[in-house]
Amino acid sequence: MLNTLAPLPLVFPLHKFCLYPFAFMEENENQTHIAVIGCGYVGLTTAASLADLGHSVIGVEISPERLESLGHGKVPFFEPDLEELVNSGLKRNNLVFTSDLKSAVSQAQFIFVCVPTPSQDDGSADLSVVRSVSEAMSGSLVSRSIVILKSTVPVGTCAQVEEWIGRADVEIASNPEFLQAGRAVAAFKSPDRIIIGANTLDAREKVAELYAKISAPIVCTDSHSAELIKYASNAYLASRITFVNNIAELCERTGGEAATVLRGLGLDKRIGEAFLQPGPGWGGSCFPKDTRALISVATEAGSDITLLNAVLESNETRFAQIAAVISQSLNGDQERKVAMLGLTFKAGTDDLRESPSLKIASLLLESGVKIVGYDPHVTTAPLEGLEIVESVEEAIKNSDVLVVLTEWEGFADLDPSKLLELMKGKSIVDTRCVLDRQNFIEAGFSVWQTGQGWGKSV
Ligand code: UDX
């Protein structure tokens, strides 16, 4: 029964306004009804992609601005191909957005929880949003529905959510997400694997069925194992990049071509060639948060976590090393201008969370260095004292040192003659190895590249 006293929910698109969000969707007996709670980067990709697979999906979003924007087919952050996917779902009528959690879950067979689990001061994951959502939807869930945690959560959270929901007729499953910013849609369509953790075979099979059209190995397991797979994956990848950066830094000191050393390493099939690119250190919304959270979980469990503590520390050291290289290129004159290209944590995203660029910029700003930054997806200053300009040319004009911190496509095409014309100095620090080193050295620049150190000016 419809509760007429309840406040009217916001349902988008507005012309489809109704109290039962699924009601307007074209009736199709075979369609599965899914609610996705949280329309951030993981939730929205999940919602739009599940709709693309043919399911009826309602995305629940608490922010009125984000909700309105989504209802008009506008994705409020940058993620390639996602806006097109959202618009196709809206047009097909099997994707809508609402602010009404209870109404959305009251008609769903599957409920994906995609809400944030940020770091707390002690490094552990803050589960307060998972808890409030669990408690809020508890009374509205349909009997035999399955609540699926996609948010990255510590081992044991499914069991905890089961208590918070407190319904013996509802199952809880874990289905962690491995999306990479910048290729989230592609990764959803062709994942390396799908992990499903639930305590009954029936729930595992039902969740697996949602992905029937996707060709990928499916690992079905218990919820504890599924939760751990996600943390283990991110912590392993973060450790791998730290190791790669350690080897690159060693090459910077001793000589030896890091790119070749790492290729030689990656050709060992047990190691593999992907994810071996040295750089300025890792960042983003996942690696730092998830590594800290795994450390917290392991510490609480009394496990040896020496390796991961060292990984975190070494990543911070990497930021300091790069800042020191830039400082060195200023020859002791902090008044000189640094042109910083690339501010997001990597190319292909507008995400600035825990970005190495900002960590390095902070260290330089603290010592009084003047920085002018350019990034194709950043228009407002993310740090006090960091000036943002709208083009590469503006950034490099009259600069003493050019620093490349993310691998945005256009940066590789920088022309030495243009730099000679616009820059005041002749130093380049290329932390992503995107520039053709020889070209710049021949044009008279001093070039420092990750894994190689400084080249000689000719
Ligand atoms: C990561 C995981 O890859 C993904 O599975 C998980 O769901 C979320 O966290 P993402 O944060 O989008 O994805 O970034 P990713 O491409 O993995 O890169 C993470 C960091 O490592 C970035 O700072 C990136 O620049 C750095 N990196 C990555 C390298 O320095 N070298 C590499 O070879 C790869």
Short mmCIF file of C-alpha atoms and ligand atoms in Angstrom, two decimals:
data_model
loop_
_atom_site.label_atom_id
_atom_site.label_comp_id
_atom_site.label_asym_id
_atom_site.label_seq_id
_atom_site.Cartn_x
_atom_site.Cartn_y
_atom_site.Cartn_z
CA MET A 1 0.00 0.00 0.00
CA LEU A 2 1.13 3.49 -0.78
CA ASN A 3 1.75 5.60 2.27
CA THR A 4 0.00 8.85 1.39
CA LEU A 5 1.59 10.66 4.33
CA ALA A 6 5.12 10.02 3.14
CA PRO A 7 6.87 13.01 1.52
CA LEU A 8 6.79 12.93 -2.25
CA PRO A 9 9.99 11.41 -3.54
CA LEU A 10 11.96 12.96 -6.34
CA VAL A 11 11.97 10.69 -9.36
CA PHE A 12 13.84 11.48 -12.54
CA PRO A 13 13.27 11.91 -15.42
CA LEU A 14 10.58 14.29 -14.16
CA HIS A 15 8.18 13.67 -17.03
CA LYS A 16 8.03 10.11 -15.82
CA PHE A 17 7.12 11.28 -12.35
CA CYS A 18 5.36 8.71 -10.24
CA LEU A 19 5.58 7.31 -6.76
CA TYR A 20 6.51 3.81 -7.84
CA PRO A 21 9.68 4.34 -9.83
CA PHE A 22 9.54 0.99 -11.63
CA ALA A 23 5.87 1.45 -12.50
CA PHE A 24 6.41 3.40 -15.71
CA MET A 25 9.04 1.08 -17.03
CA GLU A 26 7.88 -1.02 -19.88
CA GLU A 27 6.43 -4.21 -18.52
CA ASN A 28 8.61 -7.13 -19.30
CA GLU A 29 8.01 -10.28 -17.31
CA ASN A 30 11.63 -11.36 -17.65
CA GLN A 31 13.17 -8.14 -16.50
CA THR A 32 14.92 -8.20 -13.17
CA HIS A 33 14.29 -5.19 -10.96
CA ILE A 34 17.39 -3.76 -9.39
CA ALA A 35 17.98 -0.81 -7.09
CA VAL A 36 21.44 0.73 -6.97
CA ILE A 37 22.03 2.83 -3.88
CA GLY A 38 24.50 5.63 -4.43
CA CYS A 39 25.14 7.12 -7.87
CA GLY A 40 28.79 8.03 -7.52
CA TYR A 41 31.39 6.69 -9.83
CA VAL A 42 30.92 2.99 -8.93
CA GLY A 43 27.14 3.17 -8.41
CA LEU A 44 26.39 5.04 -11.59
CA THR A 45 28.60 2.82 -13.71
CA THR A 46 26.92 -0.21 -12.14
CA ALA A 47 23.40 1.17 -12.63
CA ALA A 48 23.91 2.22 -16.24
CA SER A 49 25.75 -0.98 -17.14
CA LEU A 50 23.13 -3.25 -15.53
CA ALA A 51 20.46 -1.35 -17.48
CA ASP A 52 22.56 -1.90 -20.59
CA LEU A 53 22.43 -5.63 -19.85
CA GLY A 54 18.63 -5.38 -20.02
CA HIS A 55 17.67 -5.15 -16.35
CA SER A 56 15.24 -2.54 -14.96
CA VAL A 57 17.35 -0.31 -12.78
CA ILE A 58 16.61 2.50 -10.41
CA GLY A 59 19.51 4.52 -9.08
CA VAL A 60 19.02 6.05 -5.64
CA GLU A 61 20.87 9.30 -5.09
CA ILE A 62 20.71 11.50 -2.04
CA SER A 63 22.18 14.70 -3.53
CA PRO A 64 19.39 16.77 -5.15
CA GLU A 65 21.84 18.47 -7.56
CA ARG A 66 23.34 15.16 -8.69
CA LEU A 67 19.86 13.65 -9.01
CA GLU A 68 18.58 16.46 -11.16
CA SER A 69 21.63 16.37 -13.34
CA LEU A 70 21.30 12.58 -13.82
CA GLY A 71 17.61 12.90 -14.66
CA HIS A 72 18.66 15.14 -17.54
CA GLY A 73 21.24 12.65 -18.68
CA LYS A 74 24.21 14.67 -17.41
CA VAL A 75 26.92 12.80 -15.54
CA PRO A 76 28.29 15.13 -12.85
CA PHE A 77 31.88 13.86 -13.15
CA PHE A 78 34.15 12.84 -15.99
CA GLU A 79 34.14 9.19 -16.95
CA PRO A 80 34.51 8.20 -20.61
CA ASP A 81 31.39 6.61 -22.23
CA LEU A 82 29.32 6.78 -19.05
CA GLU A 83 27.10 9.67 -20.12
CA GLU A 84 26.16 7.87 -23.35
CA LEU A 85 25.32 4.74 -21.38
CA VAL A 86 23.16 6.68 -18.90
CA ASN A 87 21.30 8.37 -21.75
CA SER A 88 20.62 5.08 -23.53
CA GLY A 89 19.14 3.70 -20.30
CA LEU A 90 16.96 6.79 -19.85
CA LYS A 91 15.76 6.53 -23.44
CA ARG A 92 15.06 2.81 -23.16
CA ASN A 93 13.08 3.52 -19.97
CA ASN A 94 14.93 0.89 -18.00
CA LEU A 95 17.02 3.36 -16.00
CA VAL A 96 15.62 6.01 -13.68
CA PHE A 97 16.87 7.92 -10.68
CA THR A 98 15.17 8.72 -7.44
CA SER A 99 15.85 10.10 -3.99
CA ASP A 100 13.39 7.68 -2.41
CA LEU A 101 15.36 4.78 -1.00
CA LYS A 102 12.43 2.98 0.57
CA SER A 103 10.23 3.10 -2.48
CA ALA A 104 13.09 1.95 -4.72
CA VAL A 105 14.02 -1.06 -2.60
CA SER A 106 10.40 -2.01 -2.00
CA GLN A 107 10.17 -3.11 -5.63
CA ALA A 108 13.63 -4.54 -6.16
CA GLN A 109 14.76 -8.15 -6.19
CA PHE A 110 18.40 -7.05 -5.96
CA ILE A 111 19.79 -4.05 -4.15
CA PHE A 112 23.35 -2.96 -4.90
CA VAL A 113 24.92 -0.86 -2.15
CA CYS A 114 27.46 1.50 -3.72
CA VAL A 115 27.96 4.12 -1.03
CA PRO A 116 31.25 5.64 0.14
CA THR A 117 33.41 3.94 2.79
CA PRO A 118 36.03 6.65 3.41
CA SER A 119 39.09 6.37 5.64
CA GLN A 120 38.76 7.34 9.28
CA ASP A 121 41.64 9.03 11.12
CA ASP A 122 42.99 5.64 12.25
CA GLY A 123 42.92 4.29 8.67
CA SER A 124 39.92 2.01 9.19
CA ALA A 125 36.94 2.20 6.82
CA ASP A 126 34.04 4.37 7.94
CA LEU A 127 30.94 2.19 7.56
CA SER A 128 28.45 4.76 8.84
CA VAL A 129 26.76 5.28 5.44
CA VAL A 130 26.53 1.51 4.86
CA ARG A 131 24.92 1.22 8.28
CA SER A 132 22.45 4.08 7.83
CA VAL A 133 21.39 2.79 4.41
CA SER A 134 21.00 -0.76 5.79
CA GLU A 135 18.86 0.42 8.68
CA ALA A 136 16.81 2.79 6.52
CA MET A 137 15.86 0.17 3.95
CA SER A 138 15.35 -2.72 6.34
CA GLY A 139 11.57 -2.36 6.70
CA SER A 140 10.98 -1.85 2.97
CA LEU A 141 12.90 -4.77 1.52
CA VAL A 142 10.91 -7.40 -0.33
CA SER A 143 11.01 -10.88 1.11
CA ARG A 144 13.74 -13.03 -0.58
CA SER A 145 15.46 -9.99 -2.05
CA ILE A 146 19.27 -9.92 -2.06
CA VAL A 147 21.30 -6.96 -0.80
CA ILE A 148 24.65 -6.87 -2.59
CA LEU A 149 27.58 -4.89 -1.22
CA LYS A 150 29.65 -3.34 -4.00
CA SER A 151 31.19 -0.69 -1.76
CA THR A 152 34.68 -1.74 -0.70
CA VAL A 153 34.26 -2.95 2.85
CA PRO A 154 36.33 -4.76 5.51
CA VAL A 155 36.04 -8.49 5.95
CA GLY A 156 32.96 -9.31 8.01
CA THR A 157 30.85 -6.38 6.79
CA CYS A 158 28.25 -8.58 5.06
CA ALA A 159 27.68 -10.31 8.39
CA GLN A 160 27.44 -6.91 10.06
CA VAL A 161 24.95 -5.66 7.45
CA GLU A 162 22.88 -8.78 8.05
CA GLU A 163 22.55 -7.67 11.68
CA TRP A 164 21.81 -4.05 10.78
CA ILE A 165 19.09 -5.14 8.36
CA GLY A 166 17.82 -7.75 10.78
CA ARG A 167 15.68 -9.67 8.30
CA ALA A 168 15.95 -13.44 8.13
CA ASP A 169 14.12 -13.42 4.77
CA VAL A 170 16.72 -11.20 3.03
CA GLU A 171 20.15 -12.42 1.88
CA ILE A 172 23.33 -10.36 1.91
CA ALA A 173 26.02 -10.86 -0.72
CA SER A 174 29.36 -9.34 -1.59
CA ASN A 175 30.14 -8.46 -5.20
CA PRO A 176 33.20 -6.20 -5.07
CA GLU A 177 33.93 -3.78 -7.87
CA PHE A 178 37.29 -3.55 -9.63
CA LEU A 179 36.52 -0.59 -11.90
CA GLN A 180 39.41 1.62 -12.88
CA ALA A 181 38.67 5.32 -13.24
CA GLY A 182 38.92 6.31 -16.89
CA ARG A 183 37.87 2.89 -18.18
CA ALA A 184 35.03 1.99 -15.86
CA VAL A 185 32.44 1.26 -18.55
CA ALA A 186 34.81 -0.89 -20.58
CA ALA A 187 35.90 -2.71 -17.41
CA PHE A 188 32.29 -3.47 -16.44
CA LYS A 189 31.61 -4.95 -19.87
CA SER A 190 34.77 -7.06 -19.96
CA PRO A 191 35.96 -7.68 -16.43
CA ASP A 192 38.89 -9.96 -15.67
CA ARG A 193 36.64 -11.76 -13.20
CA ILE A 194 33.39 -11.43 -11.30
CA ILE A 195 33.56 -12.17 -7.58
CA ILE A 196 30.41 -13.22 -5.76
CA GLY A 197 30.38 -13.96 -2.06
CA ALA A 198 27.29 -15.20 -0.30
CA ASN A 199 26.55 -17.77 2.30
CA THR A 200 24.01 -19.76 0.27
CA LEU A 201 24.42 -21.36 -3.14
CA ASP A 202 21.04 -19.99 -4.15
CA ALA A 203 22.08 -16.36 -3.56
CA ARG A 204 25.39 -16.90 -5.39
CA GLU A 205 23.57 -18.35 -8.40
CA LYS A 206 20.99 -15.56 -8.48
CA VAL A 207 23.64 -12.84 -8.36
CA ALA A 208 25.70 -14.64 -11.02
CA GLU A 209 22.61 -14.76 -13.25
CA LEU A 210 22.58 -10.93 -13.35
CA TYR A 211 25.87 -11.11 -15.26
CA ALA A 212 24.80 -13.93 -17.59
CA LYS A 213 25.50 -11.81 -20.69
CA ILE A 214 29.04 -11.02 -19.61
CA SER A 215 31.78 -13.42 -20.51
CA ALA A 216 34.19 -13.62 -17.58
CA PRO A 217 35.31 -16.16 -15.01
CA ILE A 218 33.02 -16.07 -12.00
CA VAL A 219 34.44 -16.86 -8.58
CA CYS A 220 31.68 -17.85 -6.16
CA THR A 221 32.65 -18.01 -2.55
CA ASP A 222 31.62 -17.01 0.96
CA SER A 223 31.21 -13.31 1.78
CA HIS A 224 34.38 -13.09 3.93
CA SER A 225 36.55 -14.35 1.07
CA ALA A 226 34.90 -12.01 -1.45
CA GLU A 227 35.47 -9.01 0.80
CA LEU A 228 39.11 -9.99 1.25
CA ILE A 229 39.67 -10.48 -2.49
CA LYS A 230 38.91 -6.80 -3.08
CA TYR A 231 41.28 -5.51 -0.39
CA ALA A 232 43.96 -8.02 -1.34
CA SER A 233 43.74 -6.95 -5.02
CA ASN A 234 44.12 -3.25 -4.35
CA ALA A 235 46.81 -3.69 -1.72
CA TYR A 236 48.73 -6.02 -4.04
CA LEU A 237 48.53 -3.57 -6.97
CA ALA A 238 49.60 -0.67 -4.74
CA SER A 239 52.53 -2.78 -3.47
CA ARG A 240 53.44 -3.69 -7.03
CA ILE A 241 53.64 -0.03 -8.09
CA THR A 242 55.69 0.79 -5.01
CA PHE A 243 58.09 -2.01 -5.91
CA VAL A 244 58.24 -0.74 -9.49
CA ASN A 245 58.98 2.79 -8.24
CA ASN A 246 61.68 1.44 -5.91
CA ILE A 247 63.39 -0.28 -8.86
CA ALA A 248 62.97 2.87 -10.99
CA GLU A 249 64.54 4.98 -8.25
CA LEU A 250 67.42 2.55 -7.98
CA CYS A 251 67.98 2.90 -11.73
CA GLU A 252 67.90 6.70 -11.33
CA ARG A 253 70.85 6.36 -8.91
CA THR A 254 72.86 3.53 -10.42
CA GLY A 255 72.16 3.78 -14.13
CA GLY A 256 70.28 1.08 -16.01
CA GLU A 257 67.12 1.69 -17.99
CA ALA A 258 64.12 1.16 -15.75
CA ALA A 259 61.80 0.63 -18.74
CA THR A 260 63.97 -2.23 -19.98
CA VAL A 261 64.52 -3.65 -16.51
CA LEU A 262 60.75 -3.70 -15.93
CA ARG A 263 60.04 -5.19 -19.34
CA GLY A 264 62.55 -7.92 -18.57
CA LEU A 265 60.77 -8.47 -15.29
CA GLY A 266 57.25 -8.49 -16.74
CA LEU A 267 58.07 -11.03 -19.46
CA ASP A 268 58.26 -13.63 -16.72
CA LYS A 269 54.79 -15.10 -17.08
CA ARG A 270 54.51 -15.45 -13.32
CA ILE A 271 54.84 -11.66 -13.06
CA GLY A 272 53.12 -10.34 -16.20
CA GLU A 273 53.69 -7.11 -18.12
CA ALA A 274 50.66 -5.04 -17.08
CA PHE A 275 50.78 -2.49 -14.29
CA LEU A 276 54.53 -2.01 -14.26
CA GLN A 277 54.77 1.66 -15.20
CA PRO A 278 56.93 3.67 -12.79
CA GLY A 279 55.73 7.13 -11.86
CA PRO A 280 55.44 9.75 -9.14
CA GLY A 281 53.79 7.36 -6.66
CA TRP A 282 50.24 6.06 -6.56
CA GLY A 283 47.08 7.78 -5.41
CA GLY A 284 43.37 7.96 -6.14
CA SER A 285 40.21 7.18 -4.26
CA CYS A 286 40.99 3.49 -3.74
CA PHE A 287 44.63 2.43 -3.29
CA PRO A 288 45.45 4.70 -0.33
CA LYS A 289 42.10 4.18 1.40
CA ASP A 290 41.96 0.42 0.86
CA THR A 291 45.59 -0.21 1.78
CA ARG A 292 45.09 1.71 5.03
CA ALA A 293 41.86 -0.16 5.71
CA LEU A 294 43.51 -3.56 5.14
CA ILE A 295 46.30 -2.55 7.52
CA SER A 296 43.66 -1.63 10.07
CA VAL A 297 41.77 -4.93 9.67
CA ALA A 298 44.98 -6.96 9.81
CA THR A 299 46.30 -5.07 12.83
CA GLU A 300 43.06 -5.71 14.66
CA ALA A 301 43.27 -9.39 13.75
CA GLY A 302 46.87 -9.55 15.00
CA SER A 303 48.32 -10.35 11.54
CA ASP A 304 51.77 -9.36 10.36
CA ILE A 305 51.31 -6.25 8.23
CA THR A 306 54.96 -5.15 7.99
CA LEU A 307 54.93 -5.22 4.18
CA LEU A 308 51.90 -2.95 3.71
CA ASN A 309 53.10 -0.44 6.29
CA ALA A 310 56.36 -0.21 4.35
CA VAL A 311 54.43 0.18 1.07
CA LEU A 312 52.53 3.19 2.42
CA GLU A 313 55.69 4.75 3.79
CA SER A 314 57.64 4.15 0.59
CA ASN A 315 54.89 5.77 -1.48
CA GLU A 316 55.13 8.93 0.66
CA THR A 317 58.91 8.81 0.20
CA ARG A 318 58.38 8.72 -3.55
CA PHE A 319 56.42 12.01 -3.42
CA ALA A 320 59.26 13.57 -1.44
CA GLN A 321 61.85 12.23 -3.92
CA ILE A 322 60.05 13.83 -6.86
CA ALA A 323 59.61 17.12 -4.97
CA ALA A 324 63.35 17.03 -4.22
CA VAL A 325 64.19 16.50 -7.92
CA ILE A 326 62.04 19.51 -8.84
CA SER A 327 63.60 21.62 -6.08
CA GLN A 328 67.05 20.60 -7.28
CA SER A 329 66.17 21.78 -10.80
CA LEU A 330 65.42 25.24 -9.36
CA ASN A 331 69.09 25.53 -8.35
CA GLY A 332 68.19 26.81 -4.93
CA ASP A 333 66.09 29.69 -6.25
CA GLN A 334 62.58 29.00 -4.90
CA GLU A 335 61.30 32.16 -6.61
CA ARG A 336 61.50 30.39 -9.94
CA LYS A 337 58.32 29.26 -11.63
CA VAL A 338 57.32 25.61 -11.98
CA ALA A 339 54.83 24.68 -14.71
CA MET A 340 52.98 21.59 -13.49
CA LEU A 341 51.15 19.56 -16.14
CA GLY A 342 48.59 17.07 -14.85
CA LEU A 343 46.90 17.37 -11.46
CA THR A 344 44.49 14.44 -11.29
CA PHE A 345 45.78 11.20 -9.78
CA LYS A 346 46.22 9.74 -13.28
CA ALA A 347 45.07 10.53 -16.82
CA GLY A 348 41.50 9.79 -17.91
CA THR A 349 39.77 11.06 -14.77
CA ASP A 350 38.90 14.35 -13.07
CA ASP A 351 39.48 12.75 -9.67
CA LEU A 352 41.93 14.66 -7.50
CA ARG A 353 41.64 12.47 -4.43
CA GLU A 354 45.04 11.64 -2.94
CA SER A 355 46.62 12.74 -6.18
CA PRO A 356 50.45 12.44 -6.25
CA SER A 357 50.51 15.78 -8.12
CA LEU A 358 48.87 17.54 -5.19
CA LYS A 359 51.08 15.80 -2.62
CA ILE A 360 54.17 16.89 -4.55
CA ALA A 361 52.77 20.39 -5.12
CA SER A 362 52.06 20.74 -1.38
CA LEU A 363 55.66 19.88 -0.50
CA LEU A 364 56.92 22.46 -3.00
CA LEU A 365 54.45 25.15 -1.96
CA GLU A 366 55.52 24.67 1.67
CA SER A 367 59.04 25.60 0.68
CA GLY A 368 57.82 28.70 -1.16
CA VAL A 369 57.99 27.48 -4.76
CA LYS A 370 55.67 29.21 -7.24
CA ILE A 371 53.59 26.68 -9.21
CA VAL A 372 51.29 27.23 -12.16
CA GLY A 373 49.25 24.13 -12.93
CA TYR A 374 47.33 22.92 -15.94
CA ASP A 375 45.07 19.89 -16.23
CA PRO A 376 42.44 19.35 -18.94
CA HIS A 377 39.88 18.48 -16.24
CA VAL A 378 40.71 20.89 -13.44
CA THR A 379 39.46 24.47 -13.52
CA THR A 380 39.60 25.57 -9.88
CA ALA A 381 42.62 25.61 -7.61
CA PRO A 382 42.64 22.41 -5.52
CA LEU A 383 45.37 23.82 -3.24
CA GLU A 384 45.88 27.25 -1.80
CA GLY A 385 48.72 28.96 -3.61
CA LEU A 386 48.52 26.72 -6.68
CA GLU A 387 47.56 28.86 -9.67
CA ILE A 388 45.44 27.10 -12.30
CA VAL A 389 45.52 28.16 -15.95
CA GLU A 390 43.51 27.03 -18.95
CA SER A 391 46.18 25.85 -21.35
CA VAL A 392 49.57 24.21 -21.51
CA GLU A 393 50.92 27.34 -23.18
CA GLU A 394 49.82 29.58 -20.30
CA ALA A 395 51.36 27.21 -17.79
CA ILE A 396 54.73 26.95 -19.48
CA LYS A 397 55.03 30.64 -20.39
CA ASN A 398 58.06 32.10 -18.57
CA SER A 399 58.45 28.94 -16.49
CA ASP A 400 61.84 27.77 -15.34
CA VAL A 401 60.97 24.11 -14.96
CA LEU A 402 58.35 22.00 -16.70
CA VAL A 403 57.00 19.07 -14.69
CA VAL A 404 54.78 16.35 -16.19
CA LEU A 405 52.83 14.51 -13.52
CA THR A 406 50.07 12.68 -15.38
CA GLU A 407 50.06 10.93 -18.71
CA TRP A 408 47.32 12.97 -20.45
CA GLU A 409 47.47 12.27 -24.17
CA GLY A 410 48.40 15.75 -25.44
CA PHE A 411 51.43 16.05 -23.16
CA ALA A 412 53.41 13.52 -25.19
CA ASP A 413 53.08 15.80 -28.24
CA LEU A 414 54.77 18.79 -26.62
CA ASP A 415 57.10 20.33 -29.14
CA PRO A 416 60.64 21.26 -28.01
CA SER A 417 60.69 24.37 -30.23
CA LYS A 418 57.46 25.62 -28.65
CA LEU A 419 58.94 25.09 -25.20
CA LEU A 420 62.12 26.94 -26.18
CA GLU A 421 59.98 29.84 -27.36
CA LEU A 422 57.77 30.03 -24.24
CA MET A 423 59.84 28.82 -21.30
CA LYS A 424 62.46 30.84 -19.49
CA GLY A 425 64.45 27.86 -18.27
CA LYS A 426 65.45 24.59 -19.86
CA SER A 427 64.67 21.97 -17.26
CA ILE A 428 62.08 19.23 -17.61
CA VAL A 429 60.97 16.71 -15.00
CA ASP A 430 58.90 14.01 -16.68
CA THR A 431 57.58 11.64 -14.02
CA ARG A 432 55.51 9.55 -16.44
CA CYS A 433 58.11 9.16 -19.21
CA VAL A 434 55.74 10.52 -21.84
CA LEU A 435 58.20 12.85 -23.59
CA ASP A 436 60.68 11.85 -26.26
CA ARG A 437 63.77 12.36 -24.16
CA GLN A 438 66.24 12.52 -27.03
CA ASN A 439 64.30 15.24 -28.88
CA PHE A 440 64.35 17.50 -25.87
CA ILE A 441 67.98 16.85 -25.04
CA GLU A 442 68.92 17.66 -28.65
CA ALA A 443 66.97 20.93 -28.32
CA GLY A 444 69.13 21.87 -25.32
CA PHE A 445 66.95 20.82 -22.38
CA SER A 446 68.01 19.01 -19.25
CA VAL A 447 65.57 16.16 -18.90
CA TRP A 448 64.89 14.12 -15.77
CA GLN A 449 62.72 11.06 -16.33
CA THR A 450 61.45 8.49 -13.90
CA GLY A 451 63.75 5.50 -13.93
CA GLN A 452 66.55 7.35 -15.75
CA GLY A 453 67.32 10.52 -13.84
CA TRP A 454 68.86 13.54 -15.61
CA GLY A 455 70.04 13.50 -19.20
CA LYS A 456 72.85 15.67 -20.46
CA SER A 457 72.23 19.00 -22.18
CA VAL A 458 74.05 19.13 -25.53
C1 UDX B 1 42.20 1.03 -8.74
C2 UDX B 1 42.14 -0.44 -9.13
O1 UDX B 1 42.94 -0.66 -10.29
C3 UDX B 1 40.70 -0.85 -9.38
O2 UDX B 1 40.64 -2.23 -9.65
C4 UDX B 1 39.87 -0.54 -8.12
O3 UDX B 1 38.53 -0.85 -8.31
C5 UDX B 1 40.00 0.93 -7.77
O4 UDX B 1 41.39 1.27 -7.59
P1 UDX B 1 42.05 3.37 -9.99
O5 UDX B 1 42.12 3.99 -8.64
O6 UDX B 1 41.08 3.88 -10.98
O7 UDX B 1 41.76 1.80 -9.85
O8 UDX B 1 43.49 3.53 -10.63
P2 UDX B 1 44.62 2.59 -11.26
O9 UDX B 1 44.59 2.70 -12.73
O10 UDX B 1 44.65 1.25 -10.68
O11 UDX B 1 45.90 3.40 -10.75
C6 UDX B 1 46.12 3.63 -9.36
C7 UDX B 1 47.38 4.44 -9.15
O12 UDX B 1 48.53 3.71 -9.55
C8 UDX B 1 47.41 5.73 -9.96
O13 UDX B 1 48.00 6.75 -9.19
C9 UDX B 1 48.26 5.38 -11.16
O14 UDX B 1 48.90 6.47 -11.76
C10 UDX B 1 49.28 4.44 -10.52
N1 UDX B 1 49.86 3.51 -11.48
C11 UDX B 1 49.08 2.53 -12.05
C12 UDX B 1 51.21 3.60 -11.80
O15 UDX B 1 51.93 4.48 -11.29
N2 UDX B 1 51.73 2.69 -12.67
C13 UDX B 1 50.99 1.70 -13.24
O16 UDX B 1 51.57 0.89 -14.02
C14 UDX B 1 49.63 1.63 -12.93
#
